[in-house]
Amino acid sequence: MQTRVEKLKEEFKKQFGSDQNTRLFQAPGRVNLIGEHTDYNEGFVLPAAIDRSILALARPRKDKQVRIYSLDFKNLFEFSLDKIKPVKDSWGNYPMGVAEVLQQEKLKLKGFEAVFESNVPVGAGLSSSAAIELVNAFIFDAFSELKLDRVKMALLCQKAENEFVGVKCGIMDQFVIALGEKGRALFLDCRDLSYRLVPVPSEKVKLVITNTKVKRSLAGSEYNQRREECGEGVKLLKQKLPKIKSLRDVTPEELAEHQELLPETVRKRCTHVVRENDRVTRAEAALKSNNLREFGRLMVESHNSLRDLYQVSCPELDLLVKNALSLKGVLGSRMTGAGFGGCTVSLVEEKSVDEFRIKSGRSYQKETGKVPEFYVCQISDGVKEITTS
Ligand code: ADP
Ligand code: MG
């Protein structure tokens, strides 16, 4: 931590003169443990904030200028709170989008200057985008004394990403980055945003995230298609189940009973979503009863379903999961995030983590020519201010 903060201070002085009166903020990345492609079906998800984060050293200004430097992009971005408009392909759209939605709420914002530094890999599915949104929302909240509650903050950041950046993401990422807590996963009902923090027994087991290093090129178009197929499923199932509003309302038994209403592809998609919701509920129960073997088994079921029924995996993700499951001390493994690249998450006994990295890394590299990255993670707090001494 010290070295990251030192780096931030050094850059801050370089960009903005002294580093007097600065404050330090942090927003984590996140990993979804189970519940994939359920969010936009008003279902359940079980993500956790991780100990990879964006750090921001920031200081309020008296005027309406926002001057922000990203150490990762080596770029200074400036805008006035009175003149906000998107800039094509710039990281500045995330902070600007946040400012825009806050001002749409009639909140009075102060300008600030800040330096950002991150160890959340960009574009790997660990939601560096929601982290940059939340850290900016938190800075505005702190400096302009907005006193936003965290649920509202998450919703506004999602709105910024949906409407200003133009990415149709669900609420999961922003929600867990705003409300996550150390050592706890967050069970979220994406319909009414009720949630529960569930302790994850971390004694002797670790979460290991493995980055395929595959760019998620298909993700956008396929994602929209899956959403449409789910909508189609609801429309058809309504003939026999008139009360349903989304796939969230369908039980596995009801789906089995009425599956003849659905063409094959739609049936596969619906089967994934309906059973995945059920798995999230059972995964929460497994955590509560300290049954990590059952939790791991559900992760594998989830992966198989995403591969065969929802068809959003890719050969590299499948390879990592297959290799992981052949190794000692692995309780479960699955792709995490929207798919077509990104990362897997595995539950690995602590004593087997080194061997996991070596063996799984070696065989992945041999078969794909790509060097995977491993992040051995702790579940951490959501966005917050850090006091430095
Ligand atoms: P991810 O899966 O990591 O969320 P996205 O494509 O959704 O990938 O978001 C990545 C974008 O978020 C980057 O292209 C950049 O615009 C912004 N971003 C992420 N991290 C940083 C950072 N450290 N500094 C500036 N911008 C960042
Ligand atoms: Mg993102």
PDB file of N, CA, C and O in Angstrom, residues 212-214 316 319 361-372:
ATOM      1  N   THR A 212      -7.862 -14.822 -18.499  1.00  0.00           N
ATOM      2  CA  THR A 212      -7.541 -15.517 -19.760  1.00  0.00           C
ATOM      3  C   THR A 212      -6.704 -14.642 -20.689  1.00  0.00           C
ATOM      4  O   THR A 212      -6.078 -15.146 -21.612  1.00  0.00           O
ATOM      5  N   LYS A 213      -6.785 -13.338 -20.487  1.00  0.00           N
ATOM      6  CA  LYS A 213      -6.169 -12.357 -21.399  1.00  0.00           C
ATOM      7  C   LYS A 213      -6.820 -12.368 -22.781  1.00  0.00           C
ATOM      8  O   LYS A 213      -6.235 -11.917 -23.756  1.00  0.00           O
ATOM      9  N   VAL A 214      -8.031 -12.912 -22.836  1.00  0.00           N
ATOM     10  CA  VAL A 214      -8.778 -12.869 -24.094  1.00  0.00           C
ATOM     11  C   VAL A 214      -9.656 -11.631 -24.071  1.00  0.00           C
ATOM     12  O   VAL A 214     -10.397 -11.402 -23.116  1.00  0.00           O
ATOM     13  N   GLU A 316     -10.912 -20.760 -24.079  1.00  0.00           N
ATOM     14  CA  GLU A 316      -9.907 -20.437 -23.055  1.00  0.00           C
ATOM     15  C   GLU A 316     -10.492 -20.529 -21.646  1.00  0.00           C
ATOM     16  O   GLU A 316      -9.841 -21.027 -20.728  1.00  0.00           O
ATOM     17  N   LEU A 319     -11.009 -24.174 -20.846  1.00  0.00           N
ATOM     18  CA  LEU A 319      -9.735 -24.828 -20.587  1.00  0.00           C
ATOM     19  C   LEU A 319      -9.268 -24.540 -19.151  1.00  0.00           C
ATOM     20  O   LEU A 319      -8.845 -25.450 -18.426  1.00  0.00           O
ATOM     21  N   GLY A 361      -1.147 -22.429 -14.852  1.00  0.00           N
ATOM     22  CA  GLY A 361      -0.500 -21.451 -15.728  1.00  0.00           C
ATOM     23  C   GLY A 361       0.278 -22.130 -16.847  1.00  0.00           C
ATOM     24  O   GLY A 361       0.192 -21.741 -18.005  1.00  0.00           O
ATOM     25  N   ARG A 362       0.999 -23.178 -16.445  1.00  0.00           N
ATOM     26  CA  ARG A 362       1.840 -23.875 -17.428  1.00  0.00           C
ATOM     27  C   ARG A 362       0.979 -24.514 -18.529  1.00  0.00           C
ATOM     28  O   ARG A 362       1.230 -24.344 -19.709  1.00  0.00           O
ATOM     29  N   SER A 363      -0.062 -25.224 -18.126  1.00  0.00           N
ATOM     30  CA  SER A 363      -0.825 -25.908 -19.188  1.00  0.00           C
ATOM     31  C   SER A 363      -1.621 -24.915 -20.041  1.00  0.00           C
ATOM     32  O   SER A 363      -1.785 -25.136 -21.243  1.00  0.00           O
ATOM     33  N   TYR A 364      -2.081 -23.823 -19.442  1.00  0.00           N
ATOM     34  CA  TYR A 364      -2.806 -22.818 -20.242  1.00  0.00           C
ATOM     35  C   TYR A 364      -1.880 -22.212 -21.293  1.00  0.00           C
ATOM     36  O   TYR A 364      -2.241 -22.075 -22.459  1.00  0.00           O
ATOM     37  N   GLN A 365      -0.673 -21.904 -20.851  1.00  0.00           N
ATOM     38  CA  GLN A 365       0.285 -21.286 -21.765  1.00  0.00           C
ATOM     39  C   GLN A 365       0.656 -22.245 -22.905  1.00  0.00           C
ATOM     40  O   GLN A 365       0.748 -21.849 -24.059  1.00  0.00           O
ATOM     41  N   LYS A 366       0.814 -23.511 -22.516  1.00  0.00           N
ATOM     42  CA  LYS A 366       1.193 -24.508 -23.513  1.00  0.00           C
ATOM     43  C   LYS A 366       0.103 -24.652 -24.579  1.00  0.00           C
ATOM     44  O   LYS A 366       0.371 -24.720 -25.770  1.00  0.00           O
ATOM     45  N   GLU A 367      -1.150 -24.662 -24.140  1.00  0.00           N
ATOM     46  CA  GLU A 367      -2.224 -24.914 -25.099  1.00  0.00           C
ATOM     47  C   GLU A 367      -2.686 -23.691 -25.871  1.00  0.00           C
ATOM     48  O   GLU A 367      -3.208 -23.803 -26.967  1.00  0.00           O
ATOM     49  N   THR A 368      -2.516 -22.493 -25.280  1.00  0.00           N
ATOM     50  CA  THR A 368      -3.069 -21.304 -25.955  1.00  0.00           C
ATOM     51  C   THR A 368      -1.986 -20.335 -26.428  1.00  0.00           C
ATOM     52  O   THR A 368      -2.269 -19.432 -27.216  1.00  0.00           O
ATOM     53  N   GLY A 369      -0.784 -20.466 -25.902  1.00  0.00           N
ATOM     54  CA  GLY A 369       0.269 -19.499 -26.223  1.00  0.00           C
ATOM     55  C   GLY A 369       0.118 -18.199 -25.443  1.00  0.00           C
ATOM     56  O   GLY A 369       0.914 -17.275 -25.597  1.00  0.00           O
ATOM     57  N   LYS A 370      -0.903 -18.125 -24.608  1.00  0.00           N
ATOM     58  CA  LYS A 370      -1.111 -16.900 -23.816  1.00  0.00           C
ATOM     59  C   LYS A 370      -0.653 -17.113 -22.375  1.00  0.00           C
ATOM     60  O   LYS A 370      -0.786 -18.217 -21.844  1.00  0.00           O
ATOM     61  N   VAL A 371      -0.143 -16.044 -21.762  1.00  0.00           N
ATOM     62  CA  VAL A 371       0.292 -16.134 -20.365  1.00  0.00           C
ATOM     63  C   VAL A 371      -0.835 -15.612 -19.474  1.00  0.00           C
ATOM     64  O   VAL A 371      -1.171 -14.430 -19.534  1.00  0.00           O
ATOM     65  N   PRO A 372      -1.447 -16.491 -18.669  1.00  0.00           N
ATOM     66  CA  PRO A 372      -2.563 -16.019 -17.843  1.00  0.00           C
ATOM     67  C   PRO A 372      -2.037 -15.220 -16.652  1.00  0.00           C
ATOM     68  O   PRO A 372      -0.863 -15.336 -16.311  1.00  0.00           O
TER      69      PRO A 372
END
